[in-house]
Short mmCIF file of C-alpha atoms and ligand atoms in Angstrom, two decimals:
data_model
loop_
_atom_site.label_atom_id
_atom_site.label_comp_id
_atom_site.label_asym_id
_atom_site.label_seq_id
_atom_site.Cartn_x
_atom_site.Cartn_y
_atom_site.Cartn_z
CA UNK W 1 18.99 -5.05 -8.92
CA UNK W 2 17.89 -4.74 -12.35
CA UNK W 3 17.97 -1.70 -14.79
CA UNK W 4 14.75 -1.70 -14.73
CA UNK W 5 13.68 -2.01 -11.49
CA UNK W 6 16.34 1.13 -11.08
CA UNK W 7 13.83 3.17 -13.72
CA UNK W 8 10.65 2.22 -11.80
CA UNK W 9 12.40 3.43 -8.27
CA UNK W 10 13.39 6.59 -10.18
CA UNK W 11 10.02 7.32 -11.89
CA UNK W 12 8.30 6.44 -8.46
CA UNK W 13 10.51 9.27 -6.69
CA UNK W 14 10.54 11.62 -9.33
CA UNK W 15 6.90 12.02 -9.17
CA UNK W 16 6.91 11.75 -5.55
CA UNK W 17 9.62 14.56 -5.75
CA UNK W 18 7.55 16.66 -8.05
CA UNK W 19 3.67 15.75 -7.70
CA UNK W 20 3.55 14.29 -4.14
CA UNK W 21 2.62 11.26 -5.68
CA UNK W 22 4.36 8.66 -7.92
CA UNK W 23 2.91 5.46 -9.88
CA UNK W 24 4.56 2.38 -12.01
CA UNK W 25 3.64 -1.03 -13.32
CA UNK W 26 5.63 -3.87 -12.66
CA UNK W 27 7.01 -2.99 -9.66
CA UNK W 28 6.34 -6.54 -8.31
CA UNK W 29 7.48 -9.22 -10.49
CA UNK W 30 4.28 -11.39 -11.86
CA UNK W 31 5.28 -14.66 -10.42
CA UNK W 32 5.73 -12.39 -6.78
CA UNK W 33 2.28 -11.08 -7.49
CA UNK W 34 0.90 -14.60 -7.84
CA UNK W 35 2.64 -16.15 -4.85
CA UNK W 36 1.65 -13.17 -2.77
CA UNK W 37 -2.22 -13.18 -3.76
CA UNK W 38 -2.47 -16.75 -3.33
CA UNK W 39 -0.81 -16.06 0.28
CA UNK W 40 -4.11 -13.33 0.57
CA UNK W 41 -6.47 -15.56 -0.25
CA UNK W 42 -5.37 -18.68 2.05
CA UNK W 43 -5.40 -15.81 4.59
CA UNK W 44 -8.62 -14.77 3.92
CA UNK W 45 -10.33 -18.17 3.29
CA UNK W 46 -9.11 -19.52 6.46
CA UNK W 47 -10.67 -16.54 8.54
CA UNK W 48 -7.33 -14.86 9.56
CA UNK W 49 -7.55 -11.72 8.23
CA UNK W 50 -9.25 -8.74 10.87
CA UNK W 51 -11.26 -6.16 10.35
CA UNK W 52 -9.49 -2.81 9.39
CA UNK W 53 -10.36 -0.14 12.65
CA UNK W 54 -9.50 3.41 11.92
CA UNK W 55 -7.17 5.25 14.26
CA UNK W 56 -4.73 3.68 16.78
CA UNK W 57 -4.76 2.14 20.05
CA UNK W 58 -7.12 3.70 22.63
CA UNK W 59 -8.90 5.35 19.83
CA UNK W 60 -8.98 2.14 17.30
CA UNK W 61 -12.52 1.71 16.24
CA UNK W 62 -13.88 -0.11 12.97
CA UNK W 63 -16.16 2.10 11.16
CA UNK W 64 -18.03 0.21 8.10
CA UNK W 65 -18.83 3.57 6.62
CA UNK W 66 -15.56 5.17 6.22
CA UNK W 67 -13.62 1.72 5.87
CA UNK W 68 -14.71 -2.13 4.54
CA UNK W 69 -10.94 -3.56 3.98
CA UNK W 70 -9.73 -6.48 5.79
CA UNK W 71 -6.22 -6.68 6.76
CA UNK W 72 -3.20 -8.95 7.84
CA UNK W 73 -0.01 -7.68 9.21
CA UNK W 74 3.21 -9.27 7.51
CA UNK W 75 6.15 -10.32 8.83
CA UNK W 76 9.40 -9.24 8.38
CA UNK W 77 10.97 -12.08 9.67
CA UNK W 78 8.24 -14.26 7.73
CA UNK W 79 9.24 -17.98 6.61
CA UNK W 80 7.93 -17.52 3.32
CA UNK W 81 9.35 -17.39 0.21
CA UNK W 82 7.37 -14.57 -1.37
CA UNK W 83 6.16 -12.34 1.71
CA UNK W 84 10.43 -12.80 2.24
CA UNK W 85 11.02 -11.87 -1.38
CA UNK W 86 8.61 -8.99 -0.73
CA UNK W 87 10.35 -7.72 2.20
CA UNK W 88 13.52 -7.44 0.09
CA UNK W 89 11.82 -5.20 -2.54
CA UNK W 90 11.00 -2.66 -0.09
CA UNK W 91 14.14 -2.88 1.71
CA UNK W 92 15.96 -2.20 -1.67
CA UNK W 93 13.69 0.26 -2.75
CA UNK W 94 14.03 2.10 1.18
CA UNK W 95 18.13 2.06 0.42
CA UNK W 96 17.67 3.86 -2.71
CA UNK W 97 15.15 5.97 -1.49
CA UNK W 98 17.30 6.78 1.81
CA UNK W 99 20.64 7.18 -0.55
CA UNK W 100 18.83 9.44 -3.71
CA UNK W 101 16.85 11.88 -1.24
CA UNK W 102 18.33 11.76 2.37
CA UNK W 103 14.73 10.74 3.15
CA UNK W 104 16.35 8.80 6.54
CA UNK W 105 13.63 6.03 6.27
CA UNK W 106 14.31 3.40 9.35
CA UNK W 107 11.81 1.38 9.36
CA UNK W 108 8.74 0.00 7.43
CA UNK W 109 5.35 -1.80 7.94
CA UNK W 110 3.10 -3.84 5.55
CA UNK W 111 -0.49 -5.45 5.54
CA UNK W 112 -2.23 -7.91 3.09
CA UNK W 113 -5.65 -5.92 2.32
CA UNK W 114 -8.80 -7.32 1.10
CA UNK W 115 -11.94 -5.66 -0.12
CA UNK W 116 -14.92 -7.34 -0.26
CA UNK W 117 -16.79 -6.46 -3.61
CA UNK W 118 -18.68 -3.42 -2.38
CA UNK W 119 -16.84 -2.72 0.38
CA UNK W 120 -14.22 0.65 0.21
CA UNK W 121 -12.18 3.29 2.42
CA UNK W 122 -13.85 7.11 2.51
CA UNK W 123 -11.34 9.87 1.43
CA UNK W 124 -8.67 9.85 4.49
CA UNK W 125 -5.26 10.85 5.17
CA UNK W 126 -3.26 8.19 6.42
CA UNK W 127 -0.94 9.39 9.07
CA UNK W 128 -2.09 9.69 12.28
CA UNK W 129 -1.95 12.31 14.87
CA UNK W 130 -0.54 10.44 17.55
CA UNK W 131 1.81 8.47 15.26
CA UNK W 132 3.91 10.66 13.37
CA UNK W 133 5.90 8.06 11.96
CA UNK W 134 4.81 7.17 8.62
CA UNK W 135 6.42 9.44 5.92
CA UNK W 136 5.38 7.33 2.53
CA UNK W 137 2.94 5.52 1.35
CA UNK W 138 3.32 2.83 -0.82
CA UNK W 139 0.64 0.71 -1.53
CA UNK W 140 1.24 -2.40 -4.67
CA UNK W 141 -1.75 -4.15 -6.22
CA UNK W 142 -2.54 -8.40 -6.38
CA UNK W 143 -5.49 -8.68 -8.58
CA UNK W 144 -5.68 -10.57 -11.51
CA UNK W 145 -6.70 -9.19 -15.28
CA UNK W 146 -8.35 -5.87 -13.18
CA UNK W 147 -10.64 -4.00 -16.22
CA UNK W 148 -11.58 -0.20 -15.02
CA UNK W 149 -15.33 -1.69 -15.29
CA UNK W 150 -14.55 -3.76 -12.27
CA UNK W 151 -14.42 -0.48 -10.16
CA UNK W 152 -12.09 -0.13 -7.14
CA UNK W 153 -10.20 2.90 -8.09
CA UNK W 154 -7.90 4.59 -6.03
CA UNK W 155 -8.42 8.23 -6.50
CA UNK W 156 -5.84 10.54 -4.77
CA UNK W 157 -6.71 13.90 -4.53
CA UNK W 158 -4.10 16.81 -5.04
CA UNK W 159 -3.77 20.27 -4.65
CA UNK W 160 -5.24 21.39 -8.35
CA UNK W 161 -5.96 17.94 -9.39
CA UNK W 162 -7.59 14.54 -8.69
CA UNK W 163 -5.26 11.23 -10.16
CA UNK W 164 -7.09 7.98 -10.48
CA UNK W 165 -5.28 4.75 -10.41
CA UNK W 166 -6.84 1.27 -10.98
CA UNK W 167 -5.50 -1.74 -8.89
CA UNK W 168 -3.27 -3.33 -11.63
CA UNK W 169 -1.40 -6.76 -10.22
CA UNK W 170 2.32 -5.62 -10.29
CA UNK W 171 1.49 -1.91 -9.94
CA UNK W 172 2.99 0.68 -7.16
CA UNK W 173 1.62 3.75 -6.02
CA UNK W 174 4.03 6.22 -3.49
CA UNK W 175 2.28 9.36 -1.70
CA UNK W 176 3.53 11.46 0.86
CA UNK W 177 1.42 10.34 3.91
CA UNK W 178 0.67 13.72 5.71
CA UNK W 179 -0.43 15.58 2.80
CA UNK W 180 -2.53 13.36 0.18
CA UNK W 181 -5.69 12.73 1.03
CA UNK W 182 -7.35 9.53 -1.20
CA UNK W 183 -10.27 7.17 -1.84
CA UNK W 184 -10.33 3.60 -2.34
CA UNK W 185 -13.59 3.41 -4.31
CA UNK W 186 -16.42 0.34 -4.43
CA UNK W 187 -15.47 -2.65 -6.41
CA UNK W 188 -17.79 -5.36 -8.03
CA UNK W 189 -15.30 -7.99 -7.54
CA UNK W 190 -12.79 -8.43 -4.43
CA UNK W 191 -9.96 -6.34 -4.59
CA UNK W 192 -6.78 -7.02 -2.97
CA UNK W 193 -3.49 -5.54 -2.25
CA UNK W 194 -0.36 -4.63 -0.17
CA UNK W 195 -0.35 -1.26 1.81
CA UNK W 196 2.10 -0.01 3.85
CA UNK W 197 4.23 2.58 5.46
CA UNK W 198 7.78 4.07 5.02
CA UNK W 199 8.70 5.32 8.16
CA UNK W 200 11.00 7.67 10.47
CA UNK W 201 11.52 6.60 14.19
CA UNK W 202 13.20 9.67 16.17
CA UNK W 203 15.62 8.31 18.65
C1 OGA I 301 -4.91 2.44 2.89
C2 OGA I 301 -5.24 2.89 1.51
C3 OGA I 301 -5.20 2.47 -0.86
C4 OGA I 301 -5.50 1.37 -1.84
O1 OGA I 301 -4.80 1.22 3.13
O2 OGA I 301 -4.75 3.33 3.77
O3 OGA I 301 -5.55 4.03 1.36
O4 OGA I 301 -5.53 1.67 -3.06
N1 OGA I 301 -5.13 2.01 0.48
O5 OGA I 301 -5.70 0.23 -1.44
MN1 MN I 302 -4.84 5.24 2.99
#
């Protein structure tokens, strides 16, 4: 792992630590940003991403007014190179996590997420009742030469103050999942990502 991959993890936690929230660029590598968006887009183009419901299982529902994204679930065992690469980042970044805070993270879960230009996700929270599981979020952006006229924000909203972050390719965002509420706003081009979930399984 590379020094500076070891400062993003530690600015990352250290605002998670103190603001419930951290942020970096170049988290992802560019080339893994590339290979993963063009992974998105195949998805997407060949009709195999789903519609993004909100709520689990019995309760699932899709809900075009509090959420437009379109997701696809990725593999940890996945063949390729870059979803595999991916995997590894989060893996390493879960280890340091796990050995830096005791944070006793066992598990994980990741989905490709495009936005339709226009389309968005009302301010939520993004653990569940019934699942208590997910700890962290961590969500990394895929989009190309993104300019803050293009829309698409991600606005999280804190306890005396509301942070906006714009959907940079390489760029990580980690929130504590019970307590932040956020927005992903309206975009006038699609907007695409990786969001996912840190999680704690009791036995
Ligand atoms: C989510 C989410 C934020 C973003 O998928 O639950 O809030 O910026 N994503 O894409
Ligand atoms: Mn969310």
């Amino acid at each position: 792992m590379s020094d500076s991959q070891i400062g993003n993890y530690e600015s990352l936690i250290d605002g998670l630590m103190t603001q419930n929230f951290g942020l970096v660029d170049n988290f992802l590598s560019e080339d893994l940003v590339v290979g993963l968006r063009n992974n998105l887009i195949k998805l997407y183009d060949h009709g195999k991403m789903h519609p993004a419901g909100i709520g689990k299982r019995f309760s699932y529902q899709r809900n075009l007014k509090v959420r437009g994204d379109q997701i696809f679930w990725i593999d940890k065992h996945s063949n390729d190179p870059y979803e595999q690469n991916f995997v590894e980042q989060i893996q390493a970044f879960v280890e340091y996590l796990n050995r830096t805070c005791y944070t006793g993270i066992n598990d994980f879960e990741f989905h490709y997420a495009y936005y339709e230009e226009g389309s968005f996700y009302k301010r939520h929270l993004d653990q569940f009742k019934v699942d208590q599981g997910r700890k962290f979020s961590l969500v990394t952006y895929l989009n190309d030469q993104w300019l803050e006229t293009d829309g698409g924000k991600l606005s999280l909203y804190l306890d005396d103050q509301e942070i906006s972050a714009f959907p940079l390719g390489g760029r990580a965002v980690l929130f504590k999942s019970d307590e932040v509420e956020h927005e992903v706003h309206a975009a006038v081009r699609p907007r695409m990502s990786i969001a996912g979930w840190l999680k704690v399984h009791k036995p």
